[in-house]
Amino acid sequence: MKRYALMSLLIAIVFSCKKETAVAEKEQKIVAEPQKEAQAESTATVVNVTPSTEFNAAFWSGIQTMLQTNHVDVVFADGTYNITSTITLSNIGNATKRLQLKANTVGAAVLTGSIAKLMSLNNCQNILIHRLKFTGAVSEYALVIQRSPNITVAYCRFENMPNLYYGAVGAHYATSNNVIVRQSQFSNIGVGSTAHMIYGAFGVKRLKILENTFTDCSGSFIRFRGDNSTHGVVYGNTFNSTGTYMVNGTGVNPIFVEVPVFNDINPGDETFGTSFMVTKNNFNYATVGNQTTRFALAFHHSGFNPTGRTHLISTADAATLGSGTVTEKRAIMLGQLGLDGTKILYGGNNNVNLSTHVVYRCWEAYGATAPWTGVVSISSAVSSTGLATTYEEALAFYDNLY
């Protein structure tokens, strides 16, 4: 009781029955998820925080107690939050009562700090991160989501983080199922090829990336890495690579969407995700800077073959992938790579200075010897049918499988 009383002195809790007034953002669109959020927001318990609030274990314990009976909105006051210790949520959330971490105005609450991670969610659920801005000299992730289902990041800003080694947003492990990043903006991210705007890895399922704007990253903009990270959706986004973002003295134009595996043991332990839908995106590459990696969607292998698959394809198979019939290409993809061309859904995108739509790329690494290395187009072997045609369809894509 004493702890709760003390926390009550530190945070102001008010109850609101009013719907939040409109803000200058695209959220006026009437879609299923914003409608649901508006209903939750109108009845939520509101906890107001400021740059001086201490986001410690006692704070989050109090939030978790509130979530047992009501939705909770943690409202970040306008200002700069100089984060010296990662805002860590562990085992926070309720399946039916939503937790929202939000600012009232897009980008008005700014999280920054010279630390490894600004915010971390682990074993959490049913959380909306809304209108916050992440920036500064953070070195690993701005926001990392691990083993946490049903997390949405909406109308956030991830800007000017040139020291990031891994990503602006990370979504990791199979239980991070149905992570949605929508209507947010990303720009000037990363220190090298290891850094991404959104880094999905280690079996993440249904990572849905909808109607965001991405401008300049040091590595591939979006990554779905290994361990069968699958059922990813990339819909309605705008990708801009200006060719002026510098990495080791060179202007880069990285791959926009990458599905890689890195097998540093023999046999390898990473396999490709098999199901993706990429549609209605704007892919814009500059005519300056490196022009060798202007691919919209790339499946990439480095290292040894995983058990039951031959990612290190022969020169003859590489030639067939490049010039064979659709049937011949799909046979090699399925038999050697474990990729079903009918489940890679790609089409309806707008392209500027794009080199190739969909490729397979193979590199030698970790001591493995490859009979063939290089890049080959598999664009004709993927499917352009069954694509989502509306935001609502994209938001619910693959949901019938889970």
mmCIF file of C-alpha atoms in Angstrom:
data_model
loop_
_atom_site.group_PDB
_atom_site.id
_atom_site.type_symbol
_atom_site.label_atom_id
_atom_site.label_comp_id
_atom_site.label_asym_id
_atom_site.label_seq_id
_atom_site.Cartn_x
_atom_site.Cartn_y
_atom_site.Cartn_z
ATOM 1 C CA MET A 1 0.000 0.000 0.000
ATOM 2 C CA LYS A 2 2.839 2.393 0.802
ATOM 3 C CA ARG A 3 4.437 1.720 -2.577
ATOM 4 C CA TYR A 4 1.158 2.407 -4.368
ATOM 5 C CA ALA A 5 0.617 5.600 -2.393
ATOM 6 C CA LEU A 6 4.106 6.792 -3.230
ATOM 7 C CA MET A 7 3.621 6.079 -6.912
ATOM 8 C CA SER A 8 0.336 7.965 -6.830
ATOM 9 C CA LEU A 9 2.248 11.056 -5.747
ATOM 10 C CA LEU A 10 4.588 10.720 -8.697
ATOM 11 C CA ILE A 11 2.033 10.241 -11.484
ATOM 12 C CA ALA A 12 -1.299 11.862 -12.086
ATOM 13 C CA ILE A 13 -4.130 9.503 -12.899
ATOM 14 C CA VAL A 14 -7.253 10.885 -14.453
ATOM 15 C CA PHE A 15 -10.296 9.242 -15.951
ATOM 16 C CA SER A 16 -11.608 10.489 -19.259
ATOM 17 C CA CYS A 17 -14.845 9.752 -21.105
ATOM 18 C CA LYS A 18 -14.068 12.060 -24.022
ATOM 19 C CA LYS A 19 -12.754 11.023 -27.370
ATOM 20 C CA GLU A 20 -9.410 12.604 -28.169
ATOM 21 C CA THR A 21 -9.611 15.624 -30.471
ATOM 22 C CA ALA A 22 -8.360 15.177 -33.989
ATOM 23 C CA VAL A 23 -4.690 15.778 -34.746
ATOM 24 C CA ALA A 24 -3.029 16.606 -38.039
ATOM 25 C CA GLU A 25 -2.272 13.046 -39.098
ATOM 26 C CA LYS A 26 -3.548 10.394 -41.451
ATOM 27 C CA GLU A 27 -5.355 8.602 -38.630
ATOM 28 C CA GLN A 28 -8.611 10.145 -39.769
ATOM 29 C CA LYS A 29 -8.821 7.176 -42.127
ATOM 30 C CA ILE A 30 -11.608 4.888 -40.901
ATOM 31 C CA VAL A 31 -10.184 1.411 -40.612
ATOM 32 C CA ALA A 32 -10.785 -1.444 -38.230
ATOM 33 C CA GLU A 33 -7.758 -1.005 -35.989
ATOM 34 C CA PRO A 34 -8.048 2.778 -35.414
ATOM 35 C CA GLN A 35 -11.776 2.331 -34.696
ATOM 36 C CA LYS A 36 -10.942 -0.260 -32.070
ATOM 37 C CA GLU A 37 -8.241 1.964 -30.597
ATOM 38 C CA ALA A 38 -10.574 4.974 -30.442
ATOM 39 C CA GLN A 39 -13.090 2.918 -28.475
ATOM 40 C CA ALA A 40 -10.412 1.771 -26.027
ATOM 41 C CA GLU A 41 -8.995 5.300 -25.760
ATOM 42 C CA SER A 42 -12.358 6.800 -24.827
ATOM 43 C CA THR A 43 -12.656 4.645 -21.687
ATOM 44 C CA ALA A 44 -9.009 4.232 -20.656
ATOM 45 C CA THR A 45 -7.351 5.078 -17.380
ATOM 46 C CA VAL A 46 -4.873 7.859 -18.159
ATOM 47 C CA VAL A 47 -1.453 8.063 -16.536
ATOM 48 C CA ASN A 48 0.398 11.295 -17.302
ATOM 49 C CA VAL A 49 4.199 11.226 -17.377
ATOM 50 C CA THR A 50 6.857 13.887 -17.915
ATOM 51 C CA PRO A 51 10.589 13.944 -18.690
ATOM 52 C CA SER A 52 11.244 13.681 -14.947
ATOM 53 C CA THR A 53 9.206 10.479 -14.466
ATOM 54 C CA GLU A 54 11.203 7.457 -13.349
ATOM 55 C CA PHE A 55 10.177 4.461 -15.499
ATOM 56 C CA ASN A 56 11.290 1.861 -12.966
ATOM 57 C CA ALA A 57 9.935 -1.567 -12.015
ATOM 58 C CA ALA A 58 7.531 -0.070 -9.467
ATOM 59 C CA PHE A 59 6.046 2.206 -12.141
ATOM 60 C CA TRP A 60 5.360 -0.682 -14.537
ATOM 61 C CA SER A 61 4.053 -2.873 -11.700
ATOM 62 C CA GLY A 62 1.462 -0.216 -11.015
ATOM 63 C CA ILE A 63 0.530 -0.060 -14.704
ATOM 64 C CA GLN A 64 0.121 -3.834 -14.815
ATOM 65 C CA THR A 65 -2.213 -3.701 -11.812
ATOM 66 C CA MET A 66 -4.399 -1.121 -13.575
ATOM 67 C CA LEU A 67 -4.528 -3.282 -16.715
ATOM 68 C CA GLN A 68 -6.358 -6.008 -14.839
ATOM 69 C CA THR A 69 -9.504 -3.888 -14.825
ATOM 70 C CA ASN A 70 -9.228 -1.290 -17.612
ATOM 71 C CA HIS A 71 -7.393 -0.078 -20.704
ATOM 72 C CA VAL A 72 -4.488 2.195 -19.767
ATOM 73 C CA ASP A 73 -3.017 5.175 -21.629
ATOM 74 C CA VAL A 74 0.431 6.317 -20.509
ATOM 75 C CA VAL A 75 0.533 9.849 -21.937
ATOM 76 C CA PHE A 76 3.963 11.382 -22.491
ATOM 77 C CA ALA A 77 3.919 15.157 -22.035
ATOM 78 C CA ASP A 78 5.582 17.201 -24.761
ATOM 79 C CA GLY A 79 9.309 17.555 -24.236
ATOM 80 C CA THR A 80 12.655 15.790 -24.513
ATOM 81 C CA TYR A 81 13.160 12.601 -22.495
ATOM 82 C CA ASN A 82 16.898 12.141 -22.017
ATOM 83 C CA ILE A 83 16.973 8.391 -21.437
ATOM 84 C CA THR A 84 19.944 7.178 -19.375
ATOM 85 C CA SER A 85 18.550 3.689 -18.699
ATOM 86 C CA THR A 86 16.439 1.700 -21.166
ATOM 87 C CA ILE A 87 12.676 2.019 -20.675
ATOM 88 C CA THR A 88 12.090 -1.683 -20.062
ATOM 89 C CA LEU A 89 8.691 -3.380 -20.110
ATOM 90 C CA SER A 90 8.864 -7.025 -19.067
ATOM 91 C CA ASN A 91 5.773 -9.243 -18.673
ATOM 92 C CA ILE A 92 3.499 -6.236 -19.134
ATOM 93 C CA GLY A 93 0.113 -6.344 -20.862
ATOM 94 C CA ASN A 94 -3.309 -7.926 -20.824
ATOM 95 C CA ALA A 95 -4.959 -9.922 -23.618
ATOM 96 C CA THR A 96 -8.189 -7.904 -23.460
ATOM 97 C CA LYS A 97 -7.119 -4.581 -21.879
ATOM 98 C CA ARG A 98 -4.893 -2.510 -24.136
ATOM 99 C CA LEU A 99 -1.893 -0.512 -22.937
ATOM 100 C CA GLN A 100 -1.022 2.574 -24.971
ATOM 101 C CA LEU A 101 2.228 4.532 -24.688
ATOM 102 C CA LYS A 102 1.544 7.785 -26.496
ATOM 103 C CA ALA A 103 2.082 11.469 -27.085
ATOM 104 C CA ASN A 104 -0.861 13.729 -27.800
ATOM 105 C CA THR A 105 0.895 15.221 -30.836
ATOM 106 C CA VAL A 106 2.998 13.306 -33.344
ATOM 107 C CA GLY A 107 6.681 13.628 -32.434
ATOM 108 C CA ALA A 108 6.149 16.081 -29.551
ATOM 109 C CA ALA A 109 7.497 13.630 -26.946
ATOM 110 C CA VAL A 110 11.108 12.939 -27.938
ATOM 111 C CA LEU A 111 13.024 9.948 -26.577
ATOM 112 C CA THR A 112 16.775 10.248 -26.950
ATOM 113 C CA GLY A 113 19.952 9.078 -25.239
ATOM 114 C CA SER A 114 23.506 7.824 -25.681
ATOM 115 C CA ILE A 115 22.652 4.261 -24.623
ATOM 116 C CA ALA A 116 22.208 0.866 -26.331
ATOM 117 C CA LYS A 117 18.392 0.819 -26.430
ATOM 118 C CA LEU A 118 15.799 3.494 -25.756
ATOM 119 C CA MET A 119 12.827 1.157 -25.192
ATOM 120 C CA SER A 120 12.565 -2.626 -24.818
ATOM 121 C CA LEU A 121 9.510 -4.900 -24.641
ATOM 122 C CA ASN A 122 9.999 -8.508 -23.538
ATOM 123 C CA ASN A 123 7.214 -11.043 -22.934
ATOM 124 C CA CYS A 124 4.631 -8.286 -23.311
ATOM 125 C CA GLN A 125 1.311 -8.239 -25.177
ATOM 126 C CA ASN A 126 -1.417 -5.988 -26.580
ATOM 127 C CA ILE A 127 0.487 -2.681 -26.530
ATOM 128 C CA LEU A 128 0.179 0.338 -28.820
ATOM 129 C CA ILE A 129 3.133 2.719 -29.117
ATOM 130 C CA HIS A 130 1.711 5.894 -30.561
ATOM 131 C CA ARG A 131 3.110 9.230 -31.814
ATOM 132 C CA LEU A 132 6.451 9.025 -29.960
ATOM 133 C CA LYS A 133 9.691 10.204 -31.543
ATOM 134 C CA PHE A 134 12.941 8.252 -31.205
ATOM 135 C CA THR A 135 16.254 9.905 -32.066
ATOM 136 C CA GLY A 136 19.837 10.505 -30.979
ATOM 137 C CA ALA A 137 23.059 8.621 -30.315
ATOM 138 C CA VAL A 138 21.485 5.264 -29.404
ATOM 139 C CA SER A 139 23.795 2.413 -30.462
ATOM 140 C CA GLU A 140 21.749 -0.824 -30.868
ATOM 141 C CA TYR A 141 17.966 -0.354 -31.161
ATOM 142 C CA ALA A 142 15.605 2.538 -30.681
ATOM 143 C CA LEU A 143 12.790 0.080 -29.912
ATOM 144 C CA VAL A 144 13.134 -3.689 -29.626
ATOM 145 C CA ILE A 145 10.164 -6.066 -29.284
ATOM 146 C CA GLN A 146 10.964 -9.606 -28.143
ATOM 147 C CA ARG A 147 8.624 -12.550 -27.511
ATOM 148 C CA SER A 148 5.690 -10.149 -27.491
ATOM 149 C CA PRO A 149 2.499 -10.659 -29.558
ATOM 150 C CA ASN A 150 0.009 -8.077 -30.765
ATOM 151 C CA ILE A 151 2.216 -4.992 -30.573
ATOM 152 C CA THR A 152 1.457 -1.975 -32.775
ATOM 153 C CA VAL A 153 3.726 0.976 -33.530
ATOM 154 C CA ALA A 154 1.729 3.805 -35.130
ATOM 155 C CA TYR A 155 2.418 7.415 -36.154
ATOM 156 C CA CYS A 156 5.872 7.331 -34.576
ATOM 157 C CA ARG A 157 9.056 8.988 -35.785
ATOM 158 C CA PHE A 158 12.442 7.262 -35.970
ATOM 159 C CA GLU A 159 14.888 9.895 -37.153
ATOM 160 C CA ASN A 160 18.600 10.731 -37.243
ATOM 161 C CA MET A 161 20.126 7.748 -35.447
ATOM 162 C CA PRO A 162 23.418 7.296 -37.358
ATOM 163 C CA ASN A 163 25.036 5.169 -34.622
ATOM 164 C CA LEU A 164 22.505 2.326 -34.691
ATOM 165 C CA TYR A 165 24.164 -1.043 -35.277
ATOM 166 C CA TYR A 166 21.018 -3.205 -35.542
ATOM 167 C CA GLY A 167 17.832 -1.285 -36.143
ATOM 168 C CA ALA A 168 15.348 1.447 -35.445
ATOM 169 C CA VAL A 169 12.721 -1.202 -34.633
ATOM 170 C CA GLY A 170 13.501 -4.843 -33.864
ATOM 171 C CA ALA A 171 10.867 -7.616 -33.719
ATOM 172 C CA HIS A 172 12.281 -10.963 -32.657
ATOM 173 C CA TYR A 173 11.246 -14.603 -32.046
ATOM 174 C CA ALA A 174 8.195 -16.628 -33.020
ATOM 175 C CA THR A 175 6.041 -15.425 -30.129
ATOM 176 C CA SER A 176 6.376 -11.889 -31.477
ATOM 177 C CA ASN A 177 3.348 -12.750 -33.586
ATOM 178 C CA ASN A 178 1.321 -9.987 -35.244
ATOM 179 C CA VAL A 179 3.623 -7.006 -34.787
ATOM 180 C CA ILE A 180 2.312 -4.058 -36.812
ATOM 181 C CA VAL A 181 4.303 -0.962 -37.798
ATOM 182 C CA ARG A 182 2.018 1.521 -39.539
ATOM 183 C CA GLN A 183 1.892 5.134 -40.681
ATOM 184 C CA SER A 184 5.274 5.984 -39.165
ATOM 185 C CA GLN A 185 8.326 7.778 -40.559
ATOM 186 C CA PHE A 186 11.920 6.566 -40.622
ATOM 187 C CA SER A 187 14.938 8.529 -41.823
ATOM 188 C CA ASN A 188 18.747 8.543 -41.599
ATOM 189 C CA ILE A 189 19.276 5.255 -39.801
ATOM 190 C CA GLY A 190 22.356 3.151 -39.207
ATOM 191 C CA VAL A 191 26.119 2.937 -39.076
ATOM 192 C CA GLY A 192 26.662 0.108 -41.592
ATOM 193 C CA SER A 193 25.177 -2.865 -43.457
ATOM 194 C CA THR A 194 24.023 -4.481 -40.184
ATOM 195 C CA ALA A 195 21.524 -1.690 -39.461
ATOM 196 C CA HIS A 196 17.924 -1.618 -40.681
ATOM 197 C CA MET A 197 14.814 0.488 -40.339
ATOM 198 C CA ILE A 198 12.864 -2.607 -39.225
ATOM 199 C CA TYR A 199 14.696 -5.812 -38.269
ATOM 200 C CA GLY A 200 12.492 -8.900 -37.973
ATOM 201 C CA ALA A 201 14.407 -11.997 -36.912
ATOM 202 C CA PHE A 202 14.510 -15.447 -35.339
ATOM 203 C CA GLY A 203 11.109 -16.729 -36.401
ATOM 204 C CA VAL A 204 8.968 -13.600 -36.112
ATOM 205 C CA LYS A 205 5.485 -14.216 -37.579
ATOM 206 C CA ARG A 206 3.087 -11.753 -39.217
ATOM 207 C CA LEU A 207 5.310 -8.704 -39.061
ATOM 208 C CA LYS A 208 3.131 -6.227 -40.955
ATOM 209 C CA ILE A 209 4.614 -3.002 -42.274
ATOM 210 C CA LEU A 210 1.891 -0.699 -43.569
ATOM 211 C CA GLU A 211 1.873 2.808 -45.059
ATOM 212 C CA ASN A 212 5.163 4.044 -43.611
ATOM 213 C CA THR A 213 7.743 6.351 -45.175
ATOM 214 C CA PHE A 214 11.395 5.258 -45.200
ATOM 215 C CA THR A 215 14.257 7.527 -46.259
ATOM 216 C CA ASP A 216 17.945 6.535 -46.213
ATOM 217 C CA CYS A 217 19.309 3.590 -44.271
ATOM 218 C CA SER A 218 22.815 2.170 -44.113
ATOM 219 C CA GLY A 219 21.630 -1.449 -44.525
ATOM 220 C CA SER A 220 18.601 -3.093 -46.107
ATOM 221 C CA PHE A 221 15.579 -1.055 -45.102
ATOM 222 C CA ILE A 222 13.432 -3.993 -43.911
ATOM 223 C CA ARG A 223 14.814 -7.406 -42.971
ATOM 224 C CA PHE A 224 13.029 -10.707 -42.271
ATOM 225 C CA ARG A 225 15.915 -12.854 -41.061
ATOM 226 C CA GLY A 226 16.187 -16.640 -40.880
ATOM 227 C CA ASP A 227 14.710 -19.276 -38.579
ATOM 228 C CA ASN A 228 11.659 -19.212 -40.824
ATOM 229 C CA SER A 229 10.655 -15.626 -40.120
ATOM 230 C CA THR A 230 7.586 -15.666 -42.303
ATOM 231 C CA HIS A 231 4.152 -14.329 -43.273
ATOM 232 C CA GLY A 232 5.478 -10.806 -43.586
ATOM 233 C CA VAL A 233 3.403 -8.018 -45.134
ATOM 234 C CA VAL A 234 4.885 -4.907 -46.768
ATOM 235 C CA TYR A 235 2.002 -2.780 -48.034
ATOM 236 C CA GLY A 236 1.555 0.806 -49.160
ATOM 237 C CA ASN A 237 4.940 2.120 -48.001
ATOM 238 C CA THR A 238 7.228 4.664 -49.626
ATOM 239 C CA PHE A 239 10.924 3.780 -49.802
ATOM 240 C CA ASN A 240 13.376 6.550 -50.684
ATOM 241 C CA SER A 241 17.088 5.996 -51.110
ATOM 242 C CA THR A 242 18.787 9.267 -52.049
ATOM 243 C CA GLY A 243 22.221 7.741 -52.676
ATOM 244 C CA THR A 244 23.704 10.370 -50.375
ATOM 245 C CA TYR A 245 23.640 8.440 -47.085
ATOM 246 C CA MET A 246 27.318 7.768 -46.478
ATOM 247 C CA VAL A 247 28.797 4.479 -45.245
ATOM 248 C CA ASN A 248 32.590 4.232 -45.221
ATOM 249 C CA GLY A 249 32.802 7.187 -47.574
ATOM 250 C CA THR A 250 30.352 5.816 -50.139
ATOM 251 C CA GLY A 251 26.777 6.848 -50.839
ATOM 252 C CA VAL A 252 24.618 3.743 -50.474
ATOM 253 C CA ASN A 253 21.418 2.474 -52.086
ATOM 254 C CA PRO A 254 20.681 -0.675 -50.064
ATOM 255 C CA ILE A 255 18.137 -3.416 -50.753
ATOM 256 C CA PHE A 256 14.681 -2.290 -49.695
ATOM 257 C CA VAL A 257 13.225 -5.609 -48.421
ATOM 258 C CA GLU A 258 15.580 -8.488 -47.612
ATOM 259 C CA VAL A 259 14.985 -12.081 -46.498
ATOM 260 C CA PRO A 260 18.452 -13.339 -45.509
ATOM 261 C CA VAL A 261 19.944 -16.382 -43.784
ATOM 262 C CA PHE A 262 23.416 -16.501 -42.251
ATOM 263 C CA ASN A 263 24.647 -20.044 -41.700
ATOM 264 C CA ASP A 264 27.965 -19.899 -39.872
ATOM 265 C CA ILE A 265 27.924 -23.587 -38.804
ATOM 266 C CA ASN A 266 27.872 -26.793 -40.868
ATOM 267 C CA PRO A 267 25.139 -27.794 -41.486
ATOM 268 C CA GLY A 268 23.456 -24.428 -41.311
ATOM 269 C CA ASP A 269 20.699 -23.679 -38.816
ATOM 270 C CA GLU A 270 18.802 -20.883 -40.598
ATOM 271 C CA THR A 271 16.195 -21.387 -43.315
ATOM 272 C CA PHE A 272 14.209 -18.905 -45.358
ATOM 273 C CA GLY A 273 10.771 -17.696 -44.461
ATOM 274 C CA THR A 274 8.390 -18.922 -47.123
ATOM 275 C CA SER A 275 5.391 -16.548 -47.301
ATOM 276 C CA PHE A 276 5.485 -12.797 -47.992
ATOM 277 C CA MET A 277 3.219 -10.207 -49.566
ATOM 278 C CA VAL A 278 4.804 -7.041 -50.999
ATOM 279 C CA THR A 279 2.459 -4.700 -52.833
ATOM 280 C CA LYS A 280 1.391 -1.103 -53.459
ATOM 281 C CA ASN A 281 4.765 0.258 -52.369
ATOM 282 C CA ASN A 282 6.734 3.094 -53.939
ATOM 283 C CA PHE A 283 10.338 1.990 -54.465
ATOM 284 C CA ASN A 284 12.522 5.003 -55.284
ATOM 285 C CA TYR A 285 16.271 4.727 -55.900
ATOM 286 C CA ALA A 286 18.590 7.593 -56.731
ATOM 287 C CA THR A 287 20.817 7.687 -59.791
ATOM 288 C CA VAL A 288 23.755 8.722 -57.579
ATOM 289 C CA GLY A 289 25.628 6.566 -55.091
ATOM 290 C CA ASN A 290 26.199 2.812 -55.311
ATOM 291 C CA GLN A 291 24.030 1.359 -58.082
ATOM 292 C CA THR A 292 24.697 -2.373 -57.536
ATOM 293 C CA THR A 293 22.037 -3.264 -54.941
ATOM 294 C CA ARG A 294 18.884 -1.632 -56.268
ATOM 295 C CA PHE A 295 16.591 -4.592 -55.522
ATOM 296 C CA ALA A 296 13.062 -4.330 -54.154
ATOM 297 C CA LEU A 297 13.015 -7.836 -52.607
ATOM 298 C CA ALA A 298 16.047 -10.077 -52.145
ATOM 299 C CA PHE A 299 16.455 -13.584 -50.731
ATOM 300 C CA HIS A 300 20.062 -13.808 -49.568
ATOM 301 C CA HIS A 301 22.219 -16.718 -48.372
ATOM 302 C CA SER A 302 25.627 -16.648 -46.702
ATOM 303 C CA GLY A 303 27.490 -19.709 -45.402
ATOM 304 C CA PHE A 304 26.750 -23.430 -45.303
ATOM 305 C CA ASN A 305 23.726 -25.344 -46.528
ATOM 306 C CA PRO A 306 21.068 -26.012 -43.890
ATOM 307 C CA THR A 307 19.883 -29.597 -43.449
ATOM 308 C CA GLY A 308 17.684 -30.738 -46.324
ATOM 309 C CA ARG A 309 18.341 -27.716 -48.520
ATOM 310 C CA THR A 310 20.947 -26.659 -51.065
ATOM 311 C CA HIS A 311 21.286 -22.907 -50.822
ATOM 312 C CA LEU A 312 24.717 -23.218 -52.437
ATOM 313 C CA ILE A 313 23.245 -23.895 -55.866
ATOM 314 C CA SER A 314 25.244 -25.048 -58.870
ATOM 315 C CA THR A 315 26.228 -22.831 -61.771
ATOM 316 C CA ALA A 316 23.740 -24.730 -63.953
ATOM 317 C CA ASP A 317 20.901 -24.139 -61.490
ATOM 318 C CA ALA A 318 21.797 -20.463 -61.270
ATOM 319 C CA ALA A 319 21.594 -20.253 -65.069
ATOM 320 C CA THR A 320 18.176 -21.935 -65.012
ATOM 321 C CA LEU A 321 16.964 -19.505 -62.349
ATOM 322 C CA GLY A 322 18.017 -16.692 -64.619
ATOM 323 C CA SER A 323 16.713 -17.908 -67.962
ATOM 324 C CA GLY A 324 14.528 -20.969 -67.431
ATOM 325 C CA THR A 325 10.780 -21.262 -67.612
ATOM 326 C CA VAL A 326 8.624 -20.373 -64.632
ATOM 327 C CA THR A 327 8.119 -24.093 -63.946
ATOM 328 C CA GLU A 328 11.872 -24.759 -64.070
ATOM 329 C CA LYS A 329 12.653 -21.806 -61.821
ATOM 330 C CA ARG A 330 10.029 -22.764 -59.256
ATOM 331 C CA ALA A 331 11.302 -26.341 -59.166
ATOM 332 C CA ILE A 332 14.814 -25.179 -58.211
ATOM 333 C CA MET A 333 13.479 -22.648 -55.729
ATOM 334 C CA LEU A 334 11.301 -25.233 -53.982
ATOM 335 C CA GLY A 335 13.657 -28.197 -54.204
ATOM 336 C CA GLN A 336 16.914 -26.421 -53.407
ATOM 337 C CA LEU A 337 15.969 -23.294 -51.456
ATOM 338 C CA GLY A 338 12.674 -24.269 -49.822
ATOM 339 C CA LEU A 339 10.957 -21.298 -51.478
ATOM 340 C CA ASP A 340 7.489 -21.750 -52.962
ATOM 341 C CA GLY A 341 7.108 -19.161 -55.715
ATOM 342 C CA THR A 342 3.317 -19.276 -55.392
ATOM 343 C CA LYS A 343 3.587 -18.041 -51.786
ATOM 344 C CA ILE A 344 5.884 -15.098 -52.529
ATOM 345 C CA LEU A 345 3.303 -12.485 -53.517
ATOM 346 C CA TYR A 346 4.768 -9.462 -55.252
ATOM 347 C CA GLY A 347 3.203 -6.907 -57.560
ATOM 348 C CA GLY A 348 1.447 -3.605 -58.001
ATOM 349 C CA ASN A 349 4.438 -1.552 -56.842
ATOM 350 C CA ASN A 350 5.671 1.722 -58.344
ATOM 351 C CA ASN A 351 9.364 1.728 -59.193
ATOM 352 C CA VAL A 352 11.944 4.446 -59.883
ATOM 353 C CA ASN A 353 15.462 3.406 -60.983
ATOM 354 C CA LEU A 354 14.900 -0.132 -59.725
ATOM 355 C CA SER A 355 17.427 -2.655 -61.053
ATOM 356 C CA THR A 356 15.496 -5.873 -60.389
ATOM 357 C CA HIS A 357 12.261 -6.652 -58.593
ATOM 358 C CA VAL A 358 12.995 -9.999 -56.850
ATOM 359 C CA VAL A 359 16.388 -11.722 -56.674
ATOM 360 C CA TYR A 360 18.222 -14.650 -55.150
ATOM 361 C CA ARG A 361 21.754 -13.796 -53.996
ATOM 362 C CA CYS A 362 24.393 -16.243 -52.741
ATOM 363 C CA TRP A 363 27.697 -15.444 -51.044
ATOM 364 C CA GLU A 364 30.547 -17.536 -49.695
ATOM 365 C CA ALA A 365 31.144 -16.946 -45.989
ATOM 366 C CA TYR A 366 32.242 -18.572 -42.719
ATOM 367 C CA GLY A 367 34.514 -21.031 -44.574
ATOM 368 C CA ALA A 368 31.840 -22.472 -46.863
ATOM 369 C CA THR A 369 32.760 -22.996 -50.512
ATOM 370 C CA ALA A 370 30.108 -22.203 -53.086
ATOM 371 C CA PRO A 371 30.027 -23.564 -56.666
ATOM 372 C CA TRP A 372 28.276 -20.328 -57.683
ATOM 373 C CA THR A 373 28.054 -16.859 -56.147
ATOM 374 C CA GLY A 374 26.174 -13.890 -57.446
ATOM 375 C CA VAL A 375 22.722 -12.441 -58.019
ATOM 376 C CA VAL A 376 19.967 -13.838 -60.213
ATOM 377 C CA SER A 377 16.471 -12.534 -60.880
ATOM 378 C CA ILE A 378 13.561 -14.731 -59.810
ATOM 379 C CA SER A 379 10.930 -12.079 -60.528
ATOM 380 C CA SER A 380 9.066 -14.202 -63.071
ATOM 381 C CA ALA A 381 8.830 -17.139 -60.647
ATOM 382 C CA VAL A 382 6.902 -15.340 -57.885
ATOM 383 C CA SER A 383 3.165 -14.656 -57.911
ATOM 384 C CA SER A 384 1.378 -11.404 -58.727
ATOM 385 C CA THR A 385 -2.068 -12.738 -57.794
ATOM 386 C CA GLY A 386 -3.827 -12.876 -54.445
ATOM 387 C CA LEU A 387 -2.453 -9.499 -53.364
ATOM 388 C CA ALA A 388 -4.226 -7.277 -50.855
ATOM 389 C CA THR A 389 -5.927 -4.360 -52.587
ATOM 390 C CA THR A 390 -6.906 -2.295 -49.523
ATOM 391 C CA TYR A 391 -5.347 -1.321 -46.221
ATOM 392 C CA GLU A 392 -7.964 -3.390 -44.394
ATOM 393 C CA GLU A 393 -7.077 -6.499 -46.388
ATOM 394 C CA ALA A 394 -3.359 -5.966 -45.761
ATOM 395 C CA LEU A 395 -3.943 -5.494 -42.035
ATOM 396 C CA ALA A 396 -5.744 -8.837 -41.813
ATOM 397 C CA PHE A 397 -3.514 -10.717 -44.277
ATOM 398 C CA TYR A 398 -2.450 -14.187 -43.024
ATOM 399 C CA ASP A 399 -4.692 -13.851 -39.947
ATOM 400 C CA ASN A 400 -6.764 -16.833 -41.037
ATOM 401 C CA LEU A 401 -3.638 -18.995 -40.598
ATOM 402 C CA TYR A 402 -3.227 -18.200 -36.886
#
